[in-house]
PDB file of C-alpha atoms and ligand atoms in Angstrom:
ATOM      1  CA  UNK A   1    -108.692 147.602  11.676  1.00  0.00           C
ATOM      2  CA  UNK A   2    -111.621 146.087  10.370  1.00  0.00           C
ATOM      3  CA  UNK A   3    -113.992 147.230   7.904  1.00  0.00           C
ATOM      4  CA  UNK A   4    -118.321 146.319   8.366  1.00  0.00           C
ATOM      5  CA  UNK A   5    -120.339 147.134   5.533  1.00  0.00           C
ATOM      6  CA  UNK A   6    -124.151 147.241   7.119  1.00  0.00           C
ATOM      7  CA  UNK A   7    -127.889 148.210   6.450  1.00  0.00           C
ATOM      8  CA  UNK A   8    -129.995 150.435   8.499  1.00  0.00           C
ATOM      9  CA  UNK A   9    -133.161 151.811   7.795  1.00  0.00           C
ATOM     10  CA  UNK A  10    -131.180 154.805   6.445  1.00  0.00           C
ATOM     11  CA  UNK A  11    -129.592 153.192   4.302  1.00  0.00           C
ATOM     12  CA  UNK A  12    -125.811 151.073   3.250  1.00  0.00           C
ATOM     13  CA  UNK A  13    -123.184 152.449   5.645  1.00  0.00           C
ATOM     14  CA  UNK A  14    -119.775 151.298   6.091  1.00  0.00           C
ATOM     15  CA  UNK A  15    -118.542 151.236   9.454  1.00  0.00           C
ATOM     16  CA  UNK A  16    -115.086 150.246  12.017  1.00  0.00           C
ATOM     17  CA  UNK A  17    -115.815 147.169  13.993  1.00  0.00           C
ATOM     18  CA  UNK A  18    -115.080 147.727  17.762  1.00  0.00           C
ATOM     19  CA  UNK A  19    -115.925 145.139  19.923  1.00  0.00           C
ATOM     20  CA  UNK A  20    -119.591 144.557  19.860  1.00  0.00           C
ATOM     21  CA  UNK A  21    -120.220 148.037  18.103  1.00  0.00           C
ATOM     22  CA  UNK A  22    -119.542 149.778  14.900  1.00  0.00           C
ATOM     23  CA  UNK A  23    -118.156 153.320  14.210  1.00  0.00           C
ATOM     24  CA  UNK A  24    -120.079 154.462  11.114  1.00  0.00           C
ATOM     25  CA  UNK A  25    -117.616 156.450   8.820  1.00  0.00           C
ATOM     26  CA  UNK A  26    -118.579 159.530   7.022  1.00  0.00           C
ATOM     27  CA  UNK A  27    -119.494 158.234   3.218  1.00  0.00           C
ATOM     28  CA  UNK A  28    -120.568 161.722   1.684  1.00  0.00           C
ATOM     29  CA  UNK A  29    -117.422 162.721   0.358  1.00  0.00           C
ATOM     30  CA  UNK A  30    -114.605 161.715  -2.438  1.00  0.00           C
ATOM     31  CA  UNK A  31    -115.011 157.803  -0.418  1.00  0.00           C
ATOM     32  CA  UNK A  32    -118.893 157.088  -0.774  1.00  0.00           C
ATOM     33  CA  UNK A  33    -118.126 153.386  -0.719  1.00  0.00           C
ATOM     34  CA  UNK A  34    -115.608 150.368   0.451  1.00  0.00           C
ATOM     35  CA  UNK A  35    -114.537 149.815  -2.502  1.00  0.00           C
ATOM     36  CA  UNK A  36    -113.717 153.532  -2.927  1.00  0.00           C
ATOM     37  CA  UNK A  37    -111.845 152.863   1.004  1.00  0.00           C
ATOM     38  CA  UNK A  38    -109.775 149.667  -0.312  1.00  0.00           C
ATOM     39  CA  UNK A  39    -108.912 151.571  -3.292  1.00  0.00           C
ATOM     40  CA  UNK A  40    -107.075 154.618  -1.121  1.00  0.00           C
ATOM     41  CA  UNK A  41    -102.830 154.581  -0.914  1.00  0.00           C
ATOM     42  CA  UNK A  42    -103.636 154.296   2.763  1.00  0.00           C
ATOM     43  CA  UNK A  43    -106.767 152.644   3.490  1.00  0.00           C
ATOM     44  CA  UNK A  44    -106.687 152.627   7.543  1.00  0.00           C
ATOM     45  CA  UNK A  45    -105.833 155.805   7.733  1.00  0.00           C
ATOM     46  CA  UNK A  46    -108.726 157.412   5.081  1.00  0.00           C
ATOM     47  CA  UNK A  47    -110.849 154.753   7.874  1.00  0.00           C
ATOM     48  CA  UNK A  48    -109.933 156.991  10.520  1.00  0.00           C
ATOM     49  CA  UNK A  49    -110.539 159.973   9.235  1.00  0.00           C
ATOM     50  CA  UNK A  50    -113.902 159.212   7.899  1.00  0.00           C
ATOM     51  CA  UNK A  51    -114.841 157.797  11.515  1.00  0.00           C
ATOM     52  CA  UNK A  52    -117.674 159.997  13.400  1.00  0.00           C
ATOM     53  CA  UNK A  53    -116.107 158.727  16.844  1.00  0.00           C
ATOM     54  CA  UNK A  54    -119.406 160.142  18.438  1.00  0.00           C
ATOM     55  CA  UNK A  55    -121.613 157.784  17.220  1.00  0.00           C
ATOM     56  CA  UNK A  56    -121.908 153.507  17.920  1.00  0.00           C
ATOM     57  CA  UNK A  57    -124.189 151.384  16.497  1.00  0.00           C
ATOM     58  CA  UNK A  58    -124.623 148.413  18.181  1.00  0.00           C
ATOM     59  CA  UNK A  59    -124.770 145.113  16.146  1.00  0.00           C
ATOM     60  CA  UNK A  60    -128.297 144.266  17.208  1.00  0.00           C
ATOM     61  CA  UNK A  61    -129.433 147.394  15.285  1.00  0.00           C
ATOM     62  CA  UNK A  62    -127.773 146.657  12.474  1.00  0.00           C
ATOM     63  CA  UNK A  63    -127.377 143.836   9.415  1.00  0.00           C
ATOM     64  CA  UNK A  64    -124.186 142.968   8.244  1.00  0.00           C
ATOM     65  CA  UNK A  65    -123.986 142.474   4.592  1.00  0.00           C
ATOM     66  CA  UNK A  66    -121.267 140.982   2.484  1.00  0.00           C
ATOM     67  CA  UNK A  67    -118.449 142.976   2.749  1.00  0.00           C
ATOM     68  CA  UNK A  68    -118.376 143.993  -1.257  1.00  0.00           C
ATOM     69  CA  UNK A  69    -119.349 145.856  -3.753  1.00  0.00           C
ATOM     70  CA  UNK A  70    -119.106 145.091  -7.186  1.00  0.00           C
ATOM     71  CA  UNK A  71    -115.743 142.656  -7.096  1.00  0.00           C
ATOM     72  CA  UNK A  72    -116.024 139.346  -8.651  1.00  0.00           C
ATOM     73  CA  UNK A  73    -114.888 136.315  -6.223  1.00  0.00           C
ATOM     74  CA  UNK A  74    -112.444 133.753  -7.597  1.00  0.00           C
ATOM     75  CA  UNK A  75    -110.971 131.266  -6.477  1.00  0.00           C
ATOM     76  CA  UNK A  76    -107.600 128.516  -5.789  1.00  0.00           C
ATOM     77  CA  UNK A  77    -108.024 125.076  -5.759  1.00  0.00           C
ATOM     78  CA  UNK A  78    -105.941 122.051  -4.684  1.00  0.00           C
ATOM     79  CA  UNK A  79    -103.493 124.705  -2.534  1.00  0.00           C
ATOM     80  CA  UNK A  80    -103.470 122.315   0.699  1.00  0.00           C
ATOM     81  CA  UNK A  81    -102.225 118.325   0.596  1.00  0.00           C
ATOM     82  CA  UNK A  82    -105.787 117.979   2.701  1.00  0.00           C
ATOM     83  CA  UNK A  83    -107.984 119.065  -0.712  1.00  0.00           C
ATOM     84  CA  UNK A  84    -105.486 116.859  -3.177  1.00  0.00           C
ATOM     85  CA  UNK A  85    -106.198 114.001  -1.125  1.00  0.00           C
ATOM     86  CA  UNK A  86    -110.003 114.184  -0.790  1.00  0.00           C
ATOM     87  CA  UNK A  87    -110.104 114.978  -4.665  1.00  0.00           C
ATOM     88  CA  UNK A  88    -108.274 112.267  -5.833  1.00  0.00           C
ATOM     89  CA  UNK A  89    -110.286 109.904  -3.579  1.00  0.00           C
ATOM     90  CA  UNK A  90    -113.380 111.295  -5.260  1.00  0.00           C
ATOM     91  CA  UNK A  91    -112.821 110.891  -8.595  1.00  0.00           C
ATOM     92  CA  UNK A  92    -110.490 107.842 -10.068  1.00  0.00           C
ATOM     93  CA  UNK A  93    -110.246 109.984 -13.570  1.00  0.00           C
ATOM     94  CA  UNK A  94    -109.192 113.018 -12.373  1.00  0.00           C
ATOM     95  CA  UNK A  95    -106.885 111.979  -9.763  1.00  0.00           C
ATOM     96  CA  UNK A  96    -104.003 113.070 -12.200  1.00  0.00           C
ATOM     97  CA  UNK A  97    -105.332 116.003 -12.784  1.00  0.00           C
ATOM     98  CA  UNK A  98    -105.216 117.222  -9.091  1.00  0.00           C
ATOM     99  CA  UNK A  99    -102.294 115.402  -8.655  1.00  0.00           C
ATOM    100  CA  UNK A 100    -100.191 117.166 -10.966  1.00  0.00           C
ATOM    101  CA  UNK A 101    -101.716 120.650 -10.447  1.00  0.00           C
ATOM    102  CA  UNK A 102    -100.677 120.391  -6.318  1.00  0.00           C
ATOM    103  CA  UNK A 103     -97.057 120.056  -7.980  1.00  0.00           C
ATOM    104  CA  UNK A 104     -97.363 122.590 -10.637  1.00  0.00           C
ATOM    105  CA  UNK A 105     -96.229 126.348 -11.231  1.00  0.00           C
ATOM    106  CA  UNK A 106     -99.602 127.030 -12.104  1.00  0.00           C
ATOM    107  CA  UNK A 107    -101.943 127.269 -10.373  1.00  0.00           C
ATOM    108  CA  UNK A 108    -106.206 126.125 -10.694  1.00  0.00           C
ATOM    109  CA  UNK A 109    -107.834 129.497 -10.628  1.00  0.00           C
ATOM    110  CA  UNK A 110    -111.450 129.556 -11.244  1.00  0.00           C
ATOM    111  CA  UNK A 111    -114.093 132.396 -11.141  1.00  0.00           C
ATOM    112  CA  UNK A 112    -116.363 131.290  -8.061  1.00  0.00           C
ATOM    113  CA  UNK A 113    -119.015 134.199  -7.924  1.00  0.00           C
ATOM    114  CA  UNK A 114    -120.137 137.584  -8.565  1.00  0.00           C
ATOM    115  CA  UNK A 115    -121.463 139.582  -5.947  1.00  0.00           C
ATOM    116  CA  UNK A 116    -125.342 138.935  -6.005  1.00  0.00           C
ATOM    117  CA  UNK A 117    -124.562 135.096  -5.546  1.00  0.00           C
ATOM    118  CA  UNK A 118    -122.185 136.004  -2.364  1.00  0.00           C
ATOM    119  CA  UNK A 119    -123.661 135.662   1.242  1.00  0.00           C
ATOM    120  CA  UNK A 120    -122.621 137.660   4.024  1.00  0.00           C
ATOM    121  CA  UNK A 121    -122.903 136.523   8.107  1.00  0.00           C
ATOM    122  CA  UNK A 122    -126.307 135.215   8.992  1.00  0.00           C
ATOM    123  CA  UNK A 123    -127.428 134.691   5.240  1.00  0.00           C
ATOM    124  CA  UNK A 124    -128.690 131.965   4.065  1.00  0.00           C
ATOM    125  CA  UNK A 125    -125.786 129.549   1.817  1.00  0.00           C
ATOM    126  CA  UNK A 126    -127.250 126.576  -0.771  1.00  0.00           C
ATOM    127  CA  UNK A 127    -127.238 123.299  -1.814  1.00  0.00           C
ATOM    128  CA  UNK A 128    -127.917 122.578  -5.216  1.00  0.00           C
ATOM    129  CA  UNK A 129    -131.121 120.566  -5.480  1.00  0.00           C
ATOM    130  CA  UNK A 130    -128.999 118.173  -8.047  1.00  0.00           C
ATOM    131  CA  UNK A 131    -126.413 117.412  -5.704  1.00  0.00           C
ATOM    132  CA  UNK A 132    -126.232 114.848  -3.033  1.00  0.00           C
ATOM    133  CA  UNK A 133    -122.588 115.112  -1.618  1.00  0.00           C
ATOM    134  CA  UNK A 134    -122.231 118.745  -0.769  1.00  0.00           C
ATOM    135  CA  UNK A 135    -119.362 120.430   1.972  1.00  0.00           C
ATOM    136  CA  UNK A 136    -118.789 123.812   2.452  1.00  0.00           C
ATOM    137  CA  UNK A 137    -114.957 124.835   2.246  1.00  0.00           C
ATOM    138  CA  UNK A 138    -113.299 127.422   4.637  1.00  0.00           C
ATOM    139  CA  UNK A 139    -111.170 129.632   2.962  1.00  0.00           C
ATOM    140  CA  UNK A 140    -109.147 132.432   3.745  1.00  0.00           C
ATOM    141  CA  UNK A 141    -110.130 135.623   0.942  1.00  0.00           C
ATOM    142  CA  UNK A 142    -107.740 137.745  -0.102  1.00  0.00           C
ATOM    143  CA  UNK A 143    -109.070 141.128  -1.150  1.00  0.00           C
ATOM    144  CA  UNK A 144    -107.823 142.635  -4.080  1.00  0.00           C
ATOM    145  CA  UNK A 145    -108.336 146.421  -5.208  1.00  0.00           C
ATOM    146  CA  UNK A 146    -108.055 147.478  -9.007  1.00  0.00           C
ATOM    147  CA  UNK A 147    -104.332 147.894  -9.235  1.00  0.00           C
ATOM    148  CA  UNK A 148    -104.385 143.898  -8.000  1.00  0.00           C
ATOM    149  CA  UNK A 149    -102.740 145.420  -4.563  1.00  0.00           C
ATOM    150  CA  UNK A 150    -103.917 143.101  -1.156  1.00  0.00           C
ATOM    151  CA  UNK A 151    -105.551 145.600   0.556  1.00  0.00           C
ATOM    152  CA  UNK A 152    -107.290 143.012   3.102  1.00  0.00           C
ATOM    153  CA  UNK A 153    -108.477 139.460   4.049  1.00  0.00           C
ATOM    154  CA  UNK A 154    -112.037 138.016   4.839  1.00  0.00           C
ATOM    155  CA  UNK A 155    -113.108 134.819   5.508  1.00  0.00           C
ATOM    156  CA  UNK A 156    -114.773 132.353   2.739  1.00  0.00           C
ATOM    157  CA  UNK A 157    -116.771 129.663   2.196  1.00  0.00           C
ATOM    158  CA  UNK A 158    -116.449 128.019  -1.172  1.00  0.00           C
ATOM    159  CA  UNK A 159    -119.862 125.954  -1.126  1.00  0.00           C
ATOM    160  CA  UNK A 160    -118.903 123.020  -2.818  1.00  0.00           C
ATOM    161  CA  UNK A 161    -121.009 119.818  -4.784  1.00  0.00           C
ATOM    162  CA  UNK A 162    -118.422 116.958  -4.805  1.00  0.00           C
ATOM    163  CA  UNK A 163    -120.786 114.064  -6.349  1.00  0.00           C
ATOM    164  CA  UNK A 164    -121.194 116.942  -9.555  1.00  0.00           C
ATOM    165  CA  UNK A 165    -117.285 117.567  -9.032  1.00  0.00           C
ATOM    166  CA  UNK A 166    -116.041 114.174  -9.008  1.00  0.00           C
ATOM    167  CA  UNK A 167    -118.231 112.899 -11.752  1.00  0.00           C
ATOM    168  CA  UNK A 168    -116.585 114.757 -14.400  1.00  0.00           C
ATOM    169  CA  UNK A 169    -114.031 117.650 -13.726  1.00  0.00           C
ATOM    170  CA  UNK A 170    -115.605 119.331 -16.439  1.00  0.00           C
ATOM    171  CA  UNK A 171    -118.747 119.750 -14.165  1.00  0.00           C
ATOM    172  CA  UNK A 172    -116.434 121.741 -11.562  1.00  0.00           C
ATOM    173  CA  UNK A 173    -117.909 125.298 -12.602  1.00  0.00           C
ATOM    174  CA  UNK A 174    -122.088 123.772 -11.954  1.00  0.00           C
ATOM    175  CA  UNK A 175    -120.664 122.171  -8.572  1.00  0.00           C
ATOM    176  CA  UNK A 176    -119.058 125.676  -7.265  1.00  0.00           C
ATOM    177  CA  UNK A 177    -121.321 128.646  -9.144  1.00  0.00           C
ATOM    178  CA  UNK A 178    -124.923 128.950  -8.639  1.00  0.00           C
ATOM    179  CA  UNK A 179    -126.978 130.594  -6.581  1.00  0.00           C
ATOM    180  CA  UNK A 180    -125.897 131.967  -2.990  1.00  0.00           C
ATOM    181  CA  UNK A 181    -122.532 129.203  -3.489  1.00  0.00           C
ATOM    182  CA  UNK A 182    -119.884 131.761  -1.666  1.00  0.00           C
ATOM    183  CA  UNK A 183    -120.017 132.662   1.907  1.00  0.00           C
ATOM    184  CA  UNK A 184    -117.841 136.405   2.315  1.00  0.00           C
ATOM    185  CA  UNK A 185    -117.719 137.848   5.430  1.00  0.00           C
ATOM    186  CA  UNK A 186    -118.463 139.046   8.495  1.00  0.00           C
ATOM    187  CA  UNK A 187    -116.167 141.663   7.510  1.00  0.00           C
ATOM    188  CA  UNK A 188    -112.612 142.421   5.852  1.00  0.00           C
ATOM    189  CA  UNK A 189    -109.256 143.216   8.276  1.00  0.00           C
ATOM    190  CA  UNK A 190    -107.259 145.954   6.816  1.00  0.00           C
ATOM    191  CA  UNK A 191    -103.779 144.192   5.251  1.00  0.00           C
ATOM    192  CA  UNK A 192    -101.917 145.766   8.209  1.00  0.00           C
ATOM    193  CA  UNK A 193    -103.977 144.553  11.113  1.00  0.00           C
ATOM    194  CA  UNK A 194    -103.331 140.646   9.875  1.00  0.00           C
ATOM    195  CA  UNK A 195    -101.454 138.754  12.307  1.00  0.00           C
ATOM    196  CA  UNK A 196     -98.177 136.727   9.944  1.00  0.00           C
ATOM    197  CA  UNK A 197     -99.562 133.959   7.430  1.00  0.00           C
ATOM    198  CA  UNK A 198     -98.223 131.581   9.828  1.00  0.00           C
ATOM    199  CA  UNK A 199     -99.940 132.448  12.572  1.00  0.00           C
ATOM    200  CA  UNK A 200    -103.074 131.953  11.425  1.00  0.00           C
ATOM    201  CA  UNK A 201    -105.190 129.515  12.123  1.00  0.00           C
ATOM    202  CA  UNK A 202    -108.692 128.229   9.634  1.00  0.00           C
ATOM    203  CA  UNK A 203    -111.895 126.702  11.986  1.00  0.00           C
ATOM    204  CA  UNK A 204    -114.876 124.849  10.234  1.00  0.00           C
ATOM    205  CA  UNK A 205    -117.594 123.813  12.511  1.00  0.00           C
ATOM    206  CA  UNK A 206    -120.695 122.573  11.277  1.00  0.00           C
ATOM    207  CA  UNK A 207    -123.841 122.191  13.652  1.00  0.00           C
ATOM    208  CA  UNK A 208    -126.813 119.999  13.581  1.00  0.00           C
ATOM    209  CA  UNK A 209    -129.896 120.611  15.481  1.00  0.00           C
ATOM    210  CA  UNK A 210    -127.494 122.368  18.076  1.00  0.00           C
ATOM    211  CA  UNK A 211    -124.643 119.422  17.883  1.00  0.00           C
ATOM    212  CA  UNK A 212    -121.165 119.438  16.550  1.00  0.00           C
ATOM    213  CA  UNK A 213    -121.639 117.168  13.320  1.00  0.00           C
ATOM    214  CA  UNK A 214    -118.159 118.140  11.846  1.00  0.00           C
ATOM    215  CA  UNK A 215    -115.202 119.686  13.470  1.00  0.00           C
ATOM    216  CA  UNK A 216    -111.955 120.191  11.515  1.00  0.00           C
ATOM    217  CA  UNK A 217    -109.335 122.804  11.358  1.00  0.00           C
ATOM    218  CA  UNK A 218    -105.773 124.386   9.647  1.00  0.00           C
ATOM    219  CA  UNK A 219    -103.292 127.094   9.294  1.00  0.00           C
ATOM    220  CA  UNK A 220    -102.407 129.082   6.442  1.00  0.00           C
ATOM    221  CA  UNK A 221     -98.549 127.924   6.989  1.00  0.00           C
ATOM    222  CA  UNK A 222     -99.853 124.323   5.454  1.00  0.00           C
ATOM    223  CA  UNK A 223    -101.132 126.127   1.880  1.00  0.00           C
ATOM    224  CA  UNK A 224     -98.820 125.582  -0.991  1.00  0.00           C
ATOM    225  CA  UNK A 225     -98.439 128.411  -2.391  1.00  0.00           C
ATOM    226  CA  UNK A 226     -97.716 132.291  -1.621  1.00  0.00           C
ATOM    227  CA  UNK A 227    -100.282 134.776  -1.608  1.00  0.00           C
ATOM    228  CA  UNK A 228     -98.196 136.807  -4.029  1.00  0.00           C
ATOM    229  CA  UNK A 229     -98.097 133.884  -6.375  1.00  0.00           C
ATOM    230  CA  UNK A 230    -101.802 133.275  -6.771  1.00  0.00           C
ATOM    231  CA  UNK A 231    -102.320 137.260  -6.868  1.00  0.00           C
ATOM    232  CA  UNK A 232     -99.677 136.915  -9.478  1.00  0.00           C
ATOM    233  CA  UNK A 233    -101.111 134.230 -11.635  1.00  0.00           C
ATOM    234  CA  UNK A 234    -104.988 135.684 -11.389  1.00  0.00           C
ATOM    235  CA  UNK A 235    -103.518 138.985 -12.917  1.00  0.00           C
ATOM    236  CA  UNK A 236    -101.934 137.531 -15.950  1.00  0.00           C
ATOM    237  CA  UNK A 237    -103.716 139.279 -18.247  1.00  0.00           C
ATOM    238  CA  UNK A 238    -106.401 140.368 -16.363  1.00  0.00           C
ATOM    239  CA  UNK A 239    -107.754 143.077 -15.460  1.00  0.00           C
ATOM    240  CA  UNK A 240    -110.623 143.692 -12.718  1.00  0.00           C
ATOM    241  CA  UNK A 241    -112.298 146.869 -12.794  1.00  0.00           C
ATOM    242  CA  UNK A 242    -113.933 146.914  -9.576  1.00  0.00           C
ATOM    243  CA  UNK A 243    -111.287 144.622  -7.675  1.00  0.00           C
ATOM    244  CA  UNK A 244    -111.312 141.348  -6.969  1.00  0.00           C
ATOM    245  CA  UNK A 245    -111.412 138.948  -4.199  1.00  0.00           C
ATOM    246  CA  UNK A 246    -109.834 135.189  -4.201  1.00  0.00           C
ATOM    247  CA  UNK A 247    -110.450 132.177  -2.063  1.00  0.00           C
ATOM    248  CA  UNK A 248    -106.909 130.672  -1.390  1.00  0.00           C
ATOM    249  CA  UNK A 249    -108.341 127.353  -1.085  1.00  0.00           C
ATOM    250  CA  UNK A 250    -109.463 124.808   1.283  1.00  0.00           C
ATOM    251  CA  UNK A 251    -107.023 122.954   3.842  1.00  0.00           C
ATOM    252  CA  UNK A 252    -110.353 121.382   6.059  1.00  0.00           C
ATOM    253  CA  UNK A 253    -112.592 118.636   4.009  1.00  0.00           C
ATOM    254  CA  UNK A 254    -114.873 116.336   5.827  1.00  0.00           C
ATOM    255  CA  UNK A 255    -114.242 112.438   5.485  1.00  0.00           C
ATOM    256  CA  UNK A 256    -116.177 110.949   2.029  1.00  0.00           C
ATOM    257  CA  UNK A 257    -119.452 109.727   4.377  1.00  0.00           C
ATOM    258  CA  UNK A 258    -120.238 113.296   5.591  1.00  0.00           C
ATOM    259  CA  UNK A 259    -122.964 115.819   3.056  1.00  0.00           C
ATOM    260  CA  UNK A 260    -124.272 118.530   4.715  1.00  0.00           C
ATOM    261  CA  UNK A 261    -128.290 119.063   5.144  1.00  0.00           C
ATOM    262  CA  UNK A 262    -130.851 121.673   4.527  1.00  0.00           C
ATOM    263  CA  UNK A 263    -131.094 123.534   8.404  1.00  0.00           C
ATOM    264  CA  UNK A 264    -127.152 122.534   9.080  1.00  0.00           C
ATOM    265  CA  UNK A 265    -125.405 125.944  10.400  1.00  0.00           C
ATOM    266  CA  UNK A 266    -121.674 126.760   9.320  1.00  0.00           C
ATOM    267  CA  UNK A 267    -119.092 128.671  11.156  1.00  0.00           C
ATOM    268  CA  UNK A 268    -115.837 129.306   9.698  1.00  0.00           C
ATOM    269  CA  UNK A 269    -113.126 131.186  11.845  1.00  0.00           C
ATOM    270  CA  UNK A 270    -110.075 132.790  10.754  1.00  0.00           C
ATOM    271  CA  UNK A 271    -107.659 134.488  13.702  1.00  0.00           C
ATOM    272  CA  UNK A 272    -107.448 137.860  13.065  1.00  0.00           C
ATOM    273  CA  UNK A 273    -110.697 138.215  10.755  1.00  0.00           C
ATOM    274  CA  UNK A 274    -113.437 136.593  12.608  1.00  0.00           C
ATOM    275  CA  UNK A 275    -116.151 134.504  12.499  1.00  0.00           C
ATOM    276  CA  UNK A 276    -118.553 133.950   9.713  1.00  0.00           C
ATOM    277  CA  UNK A 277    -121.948 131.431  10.380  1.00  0.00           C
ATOM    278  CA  UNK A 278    -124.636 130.528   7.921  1.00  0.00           C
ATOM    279  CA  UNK A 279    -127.500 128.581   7.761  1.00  0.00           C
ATOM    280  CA  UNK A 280    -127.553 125.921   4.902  1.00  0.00           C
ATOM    281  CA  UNK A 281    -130.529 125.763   2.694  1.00  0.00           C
ATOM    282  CA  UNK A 282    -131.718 123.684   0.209  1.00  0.00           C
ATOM    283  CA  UNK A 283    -134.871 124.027  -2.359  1.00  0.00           C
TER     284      UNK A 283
HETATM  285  O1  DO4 B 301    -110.734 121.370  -8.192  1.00  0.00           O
HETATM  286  C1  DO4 B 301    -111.495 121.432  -7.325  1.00  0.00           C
HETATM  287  C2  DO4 B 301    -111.698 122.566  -6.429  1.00  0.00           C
HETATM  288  C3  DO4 B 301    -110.650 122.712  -5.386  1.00  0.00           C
HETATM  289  C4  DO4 B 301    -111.013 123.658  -4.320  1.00  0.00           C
HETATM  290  O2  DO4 B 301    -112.002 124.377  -4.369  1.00  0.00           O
HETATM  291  C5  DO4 B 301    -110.143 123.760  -3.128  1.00  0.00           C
HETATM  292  O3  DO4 B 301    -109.122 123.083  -3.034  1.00  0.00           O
HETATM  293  O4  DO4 B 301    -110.470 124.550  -2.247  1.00  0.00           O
HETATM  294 MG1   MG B 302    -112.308 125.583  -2.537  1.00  0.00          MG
END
């Protein structure tokens, strides 16, 4: 099952994507949000009873927004041989650094973006107007509810400076956090309708003018780590009052002579989620 959160001209709804429509679901009750759905013992099955089966809204009357609320979006770095590699190629000095934390128990966790820097499907995703070497980074999102339970995946895009990055690795937080830097979206799949980790595949295509300027993909079976162990490490002593949602990390980075451009569009598919596509912007 998978969960839409959408604007109309009545207002925020929430809704089941079916196809090319969405079943709205009733939000005037004790569940008047989808955080308040994530946060239920049995999520898909509050879903379908909130459903009003008699209505459809077609996607072309609608706009998708993010699918959160108030979560904060974190993220893993360094959890695919494919993200060690291109770090350590970027920057001589911290080459140990990434190194060592591919090998290590713990993990690099960082906080990547509260919700009013997140961009849903269709919505514009930046550039910094400092940076010159800038990739986006398809991730799959684990979402989190306040007792730190996986209640659902989406699909991110960790927008990414790696001149700021691989000057200084103590730059990292200005080249991932600043405004409209995370992708989330088009919508979250419901814990139970994910197909196994290793069956699922991670597509970045990035378009120019209409052509393919970058192609690249990976599967979840070539991350590092368990789910359970970076959901694990993020809640040491943690707590997250509205939930929480965490990038796992990218397994795709373009070679060291591609940047992407102002006008570029990116489209990030995960199997079982979906596709999420947004224009680049810079300025
Ligand atoms: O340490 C740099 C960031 C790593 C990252 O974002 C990734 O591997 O996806
Ligand atoms: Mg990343």
């Amino acid at each position: 099952m998978k969960l839409a959160k959408y604007q109309t001209d009545e207002g925020v709804g929430v809704g089941i994507v079916e196809g090319d429509q969405l079943t709205p679901l009733n939000l005037d009750g004790d569940f008047g949000s989808l955080s308040d759905i994530l946060e239920a013992e049995v999520p898909g099955q509050v879903t379908t009873e909130l459903a009003e089966p008699k209505i459809k809204l077609a996607f072309s009357d609608i706009t998708l927004l993010p699918p959160i609320d108030e979560q904060e979006v974190w993220a893993a770095g360094v959890t695919y041989k494919r993200s060690k590699t291109a770090r350590m190629e970027e920057s001589e000095a911290a080459a140990s650094c990434y190194d060592r934390v591919y090998e290590s128990s713990r993990p690099e966790l960082f906080m990547k973006a509260t919700p009013h820097r997140v961009s849903g499907h269709g919505q514009p995703l930046r550039i910094r107007e400092d940076a010159k070497w800038n990739v986006p980074e398809p991730e799959l999102t684990l979402v989190m509810n306040t007792k730190k339970q996986l209640v659902g995946f989406t699909v991110g895009n960790d927008m990414s400076s790696r001149d700021i990055e691989g000057d200084n690795p103590l730059y990292l937080p200005q080249a991932k956090v600043y405004s409209q830097c995370a992708g989330v979206g088009p919508w979250i799949t419901l814990a139970s309708a994910m197909p196994p980790r290793e069956e699922i595949g991670i597509t970045l295509v990035i378009r120019r003018g209409g052509e393919i300027v970058f192609e690249g993909d990976t599967g979840v079976d070539q991350m590092a780590r368990t789910f359970e162990d970076l959901i694990g490490w993020l809640g040491r002593d943690n707590s997250f009052p509205n939930g929480v949602y965490l990038m796992t990390g990218t397994g795709v980075v373009p070679d060291s002579d591609f940047t992407l451009q102002p006008g570029d569009v990116v489209d990030i598919t995960i199997d079982g989620i979906g596709t999420l596509s947004n224009p680049v912007v810079q300025g």
